[in-house]
PDB file of C-alpha atoms in Angstrom:
ATOM      1  CA  MET E   1       0.000   0.000   0.000  1.00  0.00           C
ATOM      2  CA  THR E   2       1.475   3.345  -0.982  1.00  0.00           C
ATOM      3  CA  HIS E   3       1.113   6.568   0.963  1.00  0.00           C
ATOM      4  CA  GLN E   4      -0.950   7.927  -1.893  1.00  0.00           C
ATOM      5  CA  GLU E   5      -3.422   5.089  -1.360  1.00  0.00           C
ATOM      6  CA  SER E   6      -3.546   5.990   2.359  1.00  0.00           C
ATOM      7  CA  ILE E   7      -5.128   9.386   1.792  1.00  0.00           C
ATOM      8  CA  VAL E   8      -8.149   9.676   4.045  1.00  0.00           C
ATOM      9  CA  MET E   9     -11.519   9.544   2.303  1.00  0.00           C
ATOM     10  CA  ASN E  10     -13.990  11.835   4.016  1.00  0.00           C
ATOM     11  CA  PHE E  11     -16.739  14.264   3.097  1.00  0.00           C
ATOM     12  CA  ARG E  12     -14.281  17.074   2.355  1.00  0.00           C
ATOM     13  CA  SER E  13     -12.334  14.892  -0.079  1.00  0.00           C
ATOM     14  CA  LEU E  14     -15.466  14.147  -2.103  1.00  0.00           C
ATOM     15  CA  VAL E  15     -16.697  17.695  -2.697  1.00  0.00           C
ATOM     16  CA  SER E  16     -15.208  20.767  -4.323  1.00  0.00           C
ATOM     17  CA  THR E  17     -13.550  23.589  -2.395  1.00  0.00           C
ATOM     18  CA  ASP E  18     -16.518  25.843  -3.140  1.00  0.00           C
ATOM     19  CA  VAL E  19     -19.063  23.295  -1.910  1.00  0.00           C
ATOM     20  CA  TRP E  20     -17.118  22.689   1.326  1.00  0.00           C
ATOM     21  CA  GLY E  21     -16.708  26.436   1.776  1.00  0.00           C
ATOM     22  CA  ASP E  22     -20.456  26.940   1.415  1.00  0.00           C
ATOM     23  CA  LEU E  23     -21.026  24.515   4.296  1.00  0.00           C
ATOM     24  CA  ILE E  24     -18.481  26.289   6.492  1.00  0.00           C
ATOM     25  CA  ASP E  25     -19.886  29.731   5.677  1.00  0.00           C
ATOM     26  CA  ARG E  26     -23.437  28.752   6.622  1.00  0.00           C
ATOM     27  CA  GLY E  27     -22.650  27.331  10.067  1.00  0.00           C
ATOM     28  CA  ARG E  28     -21.612  28.641  13.472  1.00  0.00           C
ATOM     29  CA  ARG E  29     -18.021  27.972  14.514  1.00  0.00           C
ATOM     30  CA  ARG E  30     -17.569  26.336  17.915  1.00  0.00           C
ATOM     31  CA  THR E  31     -14.626  24.994  19.903  1.00  0.00           C
ATOM     32  CA  TYR E  32     -14.876  21.752  21.894  1.00  0.00           C
ATOM     33  CA  PRO E  33     -12.334  21.057  24.682  1.00  0.00           C
ATOM     34  CA  SER E  34     -10.697  17.642  24.853  1.00  0.00           C
ATOM     35  CA  ASN E  35     -13.051  14.933  26.236  1.00  0.00           C
ATOM     36  CA  SER E  36     -16.171  17.048  25.710  1.00  0.00           C
ATOM     37  CA  VAL E  37     -19.244  15.616  23.958  1.00  0.00           C
ATOM     38  CA  LEU E  38     -20.028  16.856  20.461  1.00  0.00           C
ATOM     39  CA  LEU E  39     -23.028  14.584  19.844  1.00  0.00           C
ATOM     40  CA  ALA E  40     -24.745  12.179  22.267  1.00  0.00           C
ATOM     41  CA  GLN E  41     -26.174   8.757  21.468  1.00  0.00           C
ATOM     42  CA  GLY E  42     -29.980   8.756  21.535  1.00  0.00           C
ATOM     43  CA  GLU E  43     -30.423  12.508  21.281  1.00  0.00           C
ATOM     44  CA  SER E  44     -32.486  14.262  18.636  1.00  0.00           C
ATOM     45  CA  PRO E  45     -30.583  14.921  15.379  1.00  0.00           C
ATOM     46  CA  ASP E  46     -31.098  18.677  15.398  1.00  0.00           C
ATOM     47  CA  CYS E  47     -27.739  19.619  13.857  1.00  0.00           C
ATOM     48  CA  VAL E  48     -24.624  18.421  12.061  1.00  0.00           C
ATOM     49  CA  ILE E  49     -21.028  19.394  12.763  1.00  0.00           C
ATOM     50  CA  ALA E  50     -18.399  19.944  10.079  1.00  0.00           C
ATOM     51  CA  LEU E  51     -15.082  19.142  11.760  1.00  0.00           C
ATOM     52  CA  VAL E  52     -12.447  21.724  10.847  1.00  0.00           C
ATOM     53  CA  GLU E  53      -9.684  20.915  13.350  1.00  0.00           C
ATOM     54  CA  GLY E  54      -8.953  18.229  15.919  1.00  0.00           C
ATOM     55  CA  LEU E  55      -9.808  14.561  16.349  1.00  0.00           C
ATOM     56  CA  ALA E  56     -13.149  13.058  17.379  1.00  0.00           C
ATOM     57  CA  LYS E  57     -13.903   9.609  18.761  1.00  0.00           C
ATOM     58  CA  VAL E  58     -17.117   7.745  17.908  1.00  0.00           C
ATOM     59  CA  VAL E  59     -18.330   5.500  20.749  1.00  0.00           C
ATOM     60  CA  GLN E  60     -21.400   3.287  20.946  1.00  0.00           C
ATOM     61  CA  SER E  61     -22.985   2.037  24.194  1.00  0.00           C
ATOM     62  CA  ASN E  62     -25.004  -1.173  24.508  1.00  0.00           C
ATOM     63  CA  GLU E  63     -27.922  -1.909  26.825  1.00  0.00           C
ATOM     64  CA  CYS E  64     -25.531  -3.009  29.586  1.00  0.00           C
ATOM     65  CA  GLY E  65     -23.708   0.310  29.482  1.00  0.00           C
ATOM     66  CA  ASP E  66     -20.548  -1.111  27.914  1.00  0.00           C
ATOM     67  CA  GLU E  67     -18.817   1.293  25.543  1.00  0.00           C
ATOM     68  CA  LEU E  68     -17.045   0.382  22.307  1.00  0.00           C
ATOM     69  CA  THR E  69     -14.911   2.808  20.333  1.00  0.00           C
ATOM     70  CA  LEU E  70     -16.034   2.394  16.738  1.00  0.00           C
ATOM     71  CA  MET E  71     -13.818   4.821  14.876  1.00  0.00           C
ATOM     72  CA  LEU E  72     -11.906   8.086  14.849  1.00  0.00           C
ATOM     73  CA  ARG E  73     -12.818  11.083  12.729  1.00  0.00           C
ATOM     74  CA  GLY E  74     -10.551  13.942  11.688  1.00  0.00           C
ATOM     75  CA  PRO E  75     -10.819  17.291   9.882  1.00  0.00           C
ATOM     76  CA  GLY E  76     -13.019  17.261   6.799  1.00  0.00           C
ATOM     77  CA  GLU E  77     -15.706  15.059   8.340  1.00  0.00           C
ATOM     78  CA  VAL E  78     -19.359  15.906   8.734  1.00  0.00           C
ATOM     79  CA  LEU E  79     -20.680  14.403  11.978  1.00  0.00           C
ATOM     80  CA  GLY E  80     -24.308  13.440  12.546  1.00  0.00           C
ATOM     81  CA  GLU E  81     -25.263  13.742   8.897  1.00  0.00           C
ATOM     82  CA  MET E  82     -27.293  10.538   8.576  1.00  0.00           C
ATOM     83  CA  GLY E  83     -29.411  11.287  11.631  1.00  0.00           C
ATOM     84  CA  ALA E  84     -30.131  14.732  10.201  1.00  0.00           C
ATOM     85  CA  LEU E  85     -31.083  13.353   6.802  1.00  0.00           C
ATOM     86  CA  LEU E  86     -33.191  10.461   8.096  1.00  0.00           C
ATOM     87  CA  GLY E  87     -34.634  12.142  11.194  1.00  0.00           C
ATOM     88  CA  ARG E  88     -33.437   9.345  13.500  1.00  0.00           C
ATOM     89  CA  PRO E  89     -31.883   9.624  16.981  1.00  0.00           C
ATOM     90  CA  ARG E  90     -28.096   9.597  17.211  1.00  0.00           C
ATOM     91  CA  SER E  91     -26.736   6.043  16.935  1.00  0.00           C
ATOM     92  CA  ALA E  92     -23.467   6.834  18.740  1.00  0.00           C
ATOM     93  CA  THR E  93     -21.733   9.409  20.916  1.00  0.00           C
ATOM     94  CA  VAL E  94     -18.999  11.605  19.451  1.00  0.00           C
ATOM     95  CA  THR E  95     -16.445  13.073  21.854  1.00  0.00           C
ATOM     96  CA  ALA E  96     -13.392  15.251  21.322  1.00  0.00           C
ATOM     97  CA  ALA E  97     -10.340  12.985  21.537  1.00  0.00           C
ATOM     98  CA  ARG E  98      -8.360  16.218  21.191  1.00  0.00           C
ATOM     99  CA  ARG E  99      -9.480  19.829  21.192  1.00  0.00           C
ATOM    100  CA  CYS E 100     -11.794  20.244  18.202  1.00  0.00           C
ATOM    101  CA  THR E 101     -13.097  23.128  16.149  1.00  0.00           C
ATOM    102  CA  GLY E 102     -16.353  22.494  14.334  1.00  0.00           C
ATOM    103  CA  VAL E 103     -18.937  24.374  12.344  1.00  0.00           C
ATOM    104  CA  VAL E 104     -22.476  23.657  13.570  1.00  0.00           C
ATOM    105  CA  LEU E 105     -25.324  23.718  11.067  1.00  0.00           C
ATOM    106  CA  PRO E 106     -29.021  23.098  11.930  1.00  0.00           C
ATOM    107  CA  ALA E 107     -30.373  19.857  10.482  1.00  0.00           C
ATOM    108  CA  HIS E 108     -32.882  21.597   8.226  1.00  0.00           C
ATOM    109  CA  ALA E 109     -30.139  23.862   6.845  1.00  0.00           C
ATOM    110  CA  PHE E 110     -27.911  20.843   6.168  1.00  0.00           C
ATOM    111  CA  ARG E 111     -30.731  19.087   4.320  1.00  0.00           C
ATOM    112  CA  GLY E 112     -31.168  22.192   2.172  1.00  0.00           C
ATOM    113  CA  TYR E 113     -27.413  22.324   1.569  1.00  0.00           C
ATOM    114  CA  VAL E 114     -27.351  18.683   0.439  1.00  0.00           C
ATOM    115  CA  GLU E 115     -30.320  19.213  -1.875  1.00  0.00           C
ATOM    116  CA  ARG E 116     -28.947  22.468  -3.315  1.00  0.00           C
ATOM    117  CA  HIS E 117     -25.605  20.875  -4.241  1.00  0.00           C
ATOM    118  CA  ARG E 118     -27.140  17.497  -5.156  1.00  0.00           C
ATOM    119  CA  LEU E 119     -24.998  15.630  -2.642  1.00  0.00           C
ATOM    120  CA  GLU E 120     -27.453  12.863  -1.709  1.00  0.00           C
ATOM    121  CA  THR E 121     -25.534  10.204  -3.629  1.00  0.00           C
ATOM    122  CA  ILE E 122     -22.176  11.260  -2.186  1.00  0.00           C
ATOM    123  CA  VAL E 123     -23.454  11.237   1.403  1.00  0.00           C
ATOM    124  CA  TYR E 124     -25.092   7.839   1.101  1.00  0.00           C
ATOM    125  CA  GLN E 125     -22.163   6.278  -0.745  1.00  0.00           C
ATOM    126  CA  LEU E 126     -19.777   7.485   1.944  1.00  0.00           C
ATOM    127  CA  THR E 127     -22.032   6.083   4.657  1.00  0.00           C
ATOM    128  CA  VAL E 128     -22.373   2.708   2.927  1.00  0.00           C
ATOM    129  CA  GLU E 129     -18.621   2.486   2.391  1.00  0.00           C
ATOM    130  CA  ARG E 130     -17.984   3.143   6.086  1.00  0.00           C
ATOM    131  CA  LEU E 131     -20.569   0.592   7.202  1.00  0.00           C
ATOM    132  CA  THR E 132     -19.094  -1.983   4.831  1.00  0.00           C
ATOM    133  CA  SER E 133     -15.581  -1.229   6.067  1.00  0.00           C
ATOM    134  CA  HIS E 134     -16.667  -1.619   9.687  1.00  0.00           C
ATOM    135  CA  GLU E 135     -18.465  -4.907   8.927  1.00  0.00           C
ATOM    136  CA  ARG E 136     -15.344  -6.245   7.204  1.00  0.00           C
ATOM    137  CA  LEU E 137     -13.298  -5.277  10.250  1.00  0.00           C
ATOM    138  CA  ARG E 138     -15.624  -7.071  12.678  1.00  0.00           C
ATOM    139  CA  ALA E 139     -15.707 -10.171  10.450  1.00  0.00           C
ATOM    140  CA  ASP E 140     -11.903 -10.263  10.190  1.00  0.00           C
ATOM    141  CA  LEU E 141     -11.482 -10.008  13.961  1.00  0.00           C
ATOM    142  CA  VAL E 142     -13.442 -13.235  14.461  1.00  0.00           C
ATOM    143  CA  HIS E 143     -10.919 -15.287  12.484  1.00  0.00           C
ATOM    144  CA  LEU E 144      -7.580 -13.644  13.251  1.00  0.00           C
ATOM    145  CA  PRO E 145      -5.219 -14.462  16.149  1.00  0.00           C
ATOM    146  CA  PRO E 146      -4.492 -11.634  18.632  1.00  0.00           C
ATOM    147  CA  THR E 147      -1.506 -10.276  16.700  1.00  0.00           C
ATOM    148  CA  GLY E 148      -3.540 -10.125  13.504  1.00  0.00           C
ATOM    149  CA  ARG E 149      -6.526  -8.591  15.295  1.00  0.00           C
ATOM    150  CA  LEU E 150      -4.512  -5.758  16.773  1.00  0.00           C
ATOM    151  CA  ALA E 151      -2.726  -5.133  13.466  1.00  0.00           C
ATOM    152  CA  ARG E 152      -6.075  -5.153  11.669  1.00  0.00           C
ATOM    153  CA  VAL E 153      -7.454  -2.460  14.002  1.00  0.00           C
ATOM    154  CA  VAL E 154      -4.342  -0.297  13.595  1.00  0.00           C
ATOM    155  CA  SER E 155      -4.534  -0.726   9.823  1.00  0.00           C
ATOM    156  CA  HIS E 156      -8.204   0.285   9.887  1.00  0.00           C
ATOM    157  CA  LEU E 157      -7.429   3.425  11.883  1.00  0.00           C
ATOM    158  CA  ALA E 158      -4.590   4.247   9.502  1.00  0.00           C
ATOM    159  CA  ASP E 159      -7.049   4.106   6.610  1.00  0.00           C
ATOM    160  CA  GLU E 160      -9.453   6.360   8.531  1.00  0.00           C
ATOM    161  CA  VAL E 161      -7.162   9.038   9.993  1.00  0.00           C
ATOM    162  CA  GLY E 162      -3.600   8.239   8.883  1.00  0.00           C
ATOM    163  CA  HIS E 163      -1.398  11.093   7.655  1.00  0.00           C
ATOM    164  CA  PRO E 164       1.674  10.420   5.464  1.00  0.00           C
ATOM    165  CA  GLN E 165       4.803  12.127   6.757  1.00  0.00           C
ATOM    166  CA  GLY E 166       6.319  13.119   3.414  1.00  0.00           C
ATOM    167  CA  ALA E 167       6.294  11.255   0.091  1.00  0.00           C
ATOM    168  CA  THR E 168       8.154   8.201   1.406  1.00  0.00           C
ATOM    169  CA  GLY E 169       8.038   8.792   5.153  1.00  0.00           C
ATOM    170  CA  PRO E 170       6.079   6.922   7.837  1.00  0.00           C
ATOM    171  CA  LEU E 171       2.330   7.105   8.406  1.00  0.00           C
ATOM    172  CA  LEU E 172       1.188   9.007  11.503  1.00  0.00           C
ATOM    173  CA  VAL E 173      -1.980   7.845  13.280  1.00  0.00           C
ATOM    174  CA  GLU E 174      -3.152  10.234  15.972  1.00  0.00           C
ATOM    175  CA  LEU E 175      -5.186   8.223  18.501  1.00  0.00           C
ATOM    176  CA  GLY E 176      -6.212  10.895  20.973  1.00  0.00           C
ATOM    177  CA  MET E 177      -6.858   8.066  23.447  1.00  0.00           C
ATOM    178  CA  PRO E 178      -4.801   5.615  25.521  1.00  0.00           C
ATOM    179  CA  ARG E 179      -3.350   2.712  23.541  1.00  0.00           C
ATOM    180  CA  THR E 180      -5.238   0.336  25.828  1.00  0.00           C
ATOM    181  CA  GLU E 181      -8.474   1.297  24.040  1.00  0.00           C
ATOM    182  CA  LEU E 182      -7.117  -0.531  21.007  1.00  0.00           C
ATOM    183  CA  ALA E 183      -7.572  -3.719  23.030  1.00  0.00           C
ATOM    184  CA  THR E 184     -11.326  -3.157  23.275  1.00  0.00           C
ATOM    185  CA  MET E 185     -11.554  -2.406  19.574  1.00  0.00           C
ATOM    186  CA  ALA E 186      -9.643  -5.626  18.806  1.00  0.00           C
ATOM    187  CA  ALA E 187     -11.684  -7.734  21.297  1.00  0.00           C
ATOM    188  CA  MET E 188      -8.651  -8.779  23.329  1.00  0.00           C
ATOM    189  CA  ARG E 189      -7.151  -8.295  26.774  1.00  0.00           C
ATOM    190  CA  ARG E 190      -5.197  -5.112  27.475  1.00  0.00           C
ATOM    191  CA  SER E 191      -2.071  -6.999  28.484  1.00  0.00           C
ATOM    192  CA  SER E 192      -2.179  -8.981  25.229  1.00  0.00           C
ATOM    193  CA  ALA E 193      -2.704  -5.826  23.158  1.00  0.00           C
ATOM    194  CA  LEU E 194       0.241  -4.061  24.788  1.00  0.00           C
ATOM    195  CA  ALA E 195       2.412  -7.130  24.223  1.00  0.00           C
ATOM    196  CA  VAL E 196       1.471  -7.202  20.537  1.00  0.00           C
ATOM    197  CA  LEU E 197       2.218  -3.481  20.163  1.00  0.00           C
ATOM    198  CA  GLY E 198       5.610  -4.165  21.715  1.00  0.00           C
ATOM    199  CA  GLN E 199       6.230  -6.932  19.183  1.00  0.00           C
ATOM    200  CA  LEU E 200       5.279  -4.718  16.267  1.00  0.00           C
ATOM    201  CA  GLN E 201       7.606  -2.012  17.560  1.00  0.00           C
ATOM    202  CA  SER E 202      10.486  -4.457  18.047  1.00  0.00           C
ATOM    203  CA  ALA E 203       9.937  -5.739  14.509  1.00  0.00           C
ATOM    204  CA  GLY E 204      10.289  -2.193  13.135  1.00  0.00           C
ATOM    205  CA  ILE E 205       6.681  -1.984  11.969  1.00  0.00           C
ATOM    206  CA  LEU E 206       5.456   0.631  14.470  1.00  0.00           C
ATOM    207  CA  ARG E 207       6.813   3.324  16.736  1.00  0.00           C
ATOM    208  CA  LEU E 208       4.714   3.998  19.814  1.00  0.00           C
ATOM    209  CA  GLY E 209       3.908   7.448  21.135  1.00  0.00           C
ATOM    210  CA  ARG E 210       1.814   8.417  24.142  1.00  0.00           C
ATOM    211  CA  ARG E 211      -1.395   8.889  22.155  1.00  0.00           C
ATOM    212  CA  ARG E 212      -0.176   8.235  18.662  1.00  0.00           C
ATOM    213  CA  LEU E 213       1.250   5.494  16.490  1.00  0.00           C
ATOM    214  CA  ILE E 214       3.792   5.910  13.722  1.00  0.00           C
ATOM    215  CA  ILE E 215       3.604   3.154  11.119  1.00  0.00           C
ATOM    216  CA  THR E 216       7.081   2.741   9.675  1.00  0.00           C
ATOM    217  CA  ASP E 217       6.284  -0.281   7.468  1.00  0.00           C
ATOM    218  CA  VAL E 218       2.732  -0.206   6.102  1.00  0.00           C
ATOM    219  CA  ALA E 219       3.194  -3.280   3.886  1.00  0.00           C
ATOM    220  CA  ARG E 220       4.326  -5.498   6.767  1.00  0.00           C
ATOM    221  CA  LEU E 221       1.542  -4.174   9.008  1.00  0.00           C
ATOM    222  CA  LYS E 222      -0.996  -5.117   6.322  1.00  0.00           C
ATOM    223  CA  ALA E 223       0.576  -8.577   6.049  1.00  0.00           C
ATOM    224  CA  VAL E 224       0.230  -9.135   9.811  1.00  0.00           C
ATOM    225  CA  ALA E 225      -3.361  -7.849   9.594  1.00  0.00           C
ATOM    226  CA  ARG E 226      -4.084 -10.536   6.977  1.00  0.00           C
ATOM    227  CA  GLY E 227      -2.757 -13.219   9.310  1.00  0.00           C
ATOM    228  CA  GLU E 228       0.414 -13.820   7.319  1.00  0.00           C
ATOM    229  CA  GLU E 229       3.718 -14.911   8.818  1.00  0.00           C
ATOM    230  CA  VAL E 230       6.034 -11.937   9.269  1.00  0.00           C
ATOM    231  CA  PRO E 231       9.606 -12.315  10.603  1.00  0.00           C
ATOM    232  CA  GLY E 232       9.937 -11.015  14.138  1.00  0.00           C
ATOM    233  CA  VAL E 233       6.200 -11.173  14.844  1.00  0.00           C
ATOM    234  CA  LYS E 234       4.530 -14.107  16.567  1.00  0.00           C
ATOM    235  CA  GLY E 235       1.365 -15.120  14.775  1.00  0.00           C
ATOM    236  CA  ARG E 236      -0.439 -17.625  16.962  1.00  0.00           C
ATOM    237  CA  GLU E 237      -0.773 -16.578  20.580  1.00  0.00           C
ATOM    238  CA  ASP E 238      -3.680 -17.574  22.791  1.00  0.00           C
ATOM    239  CA  ALA E 239      -6.656 -16.252  20.802  1.00  0.00           C
ATOM    240  CA  THR E 240      -9.116 -15.974  23.677  1.00  0.00           C
ATOM    241  CA  PRO E 241     -11.074 -12.745  23.163  1.00  0.00           C
ATOM    242  CA  ALA E 242     -11.581 -10.278  25.972  1.00  0.00           C
ATOM    243  CA  MET E 243     -14.814 -10.634  27.906  1.00  0.00           C
TER     244      MET E 243
END
């Protein structure tokens, strides 16, 4: 996988500069401190937020109150768009993993914006692609050993929010959350996840930061994520998922 192929696909990347600028001009700019809630699961979809700066975390809670981090979203995203278009309650909570700047637009204004620029197909295609990507991720995690599961999650996040550091440099993935949350996303124990991250670092595939990952070898990470044998990385540890 080349860095060019790693360019994040989001709403901003699918529309022209003028169309994105029209959205920004019509909304109200707001700053969200780190850990604050941008959108809450179950609430009425009365607005959308165009993310201009920062990093947001999408979390879903089940009936037992357990929380699962689904994805990360960076600048260029529109948050809460499907609820606004379909008139359905929020399906997940979005929090600021880092300080965020967003442009808030009332739901009715966003619907008018989408209709005016004929963006219905783009919005729905982007949503379907994300749902399909998430379903593929969950299906892969069922069959992979712990090393592959953790690598698959990191690879998924790299596709979502990875930033190439130069034409041939490493790929930066800002997490905005403790690395232990990767364990929950990969359905494995924290101790196992940290051990796998250590392996990937020792093998020269990753460099670990406090709330970031630097992928130094994307091709080998993808190979591990497919369950392939990679020198320096154990492939078949105890595969008991976290409870």
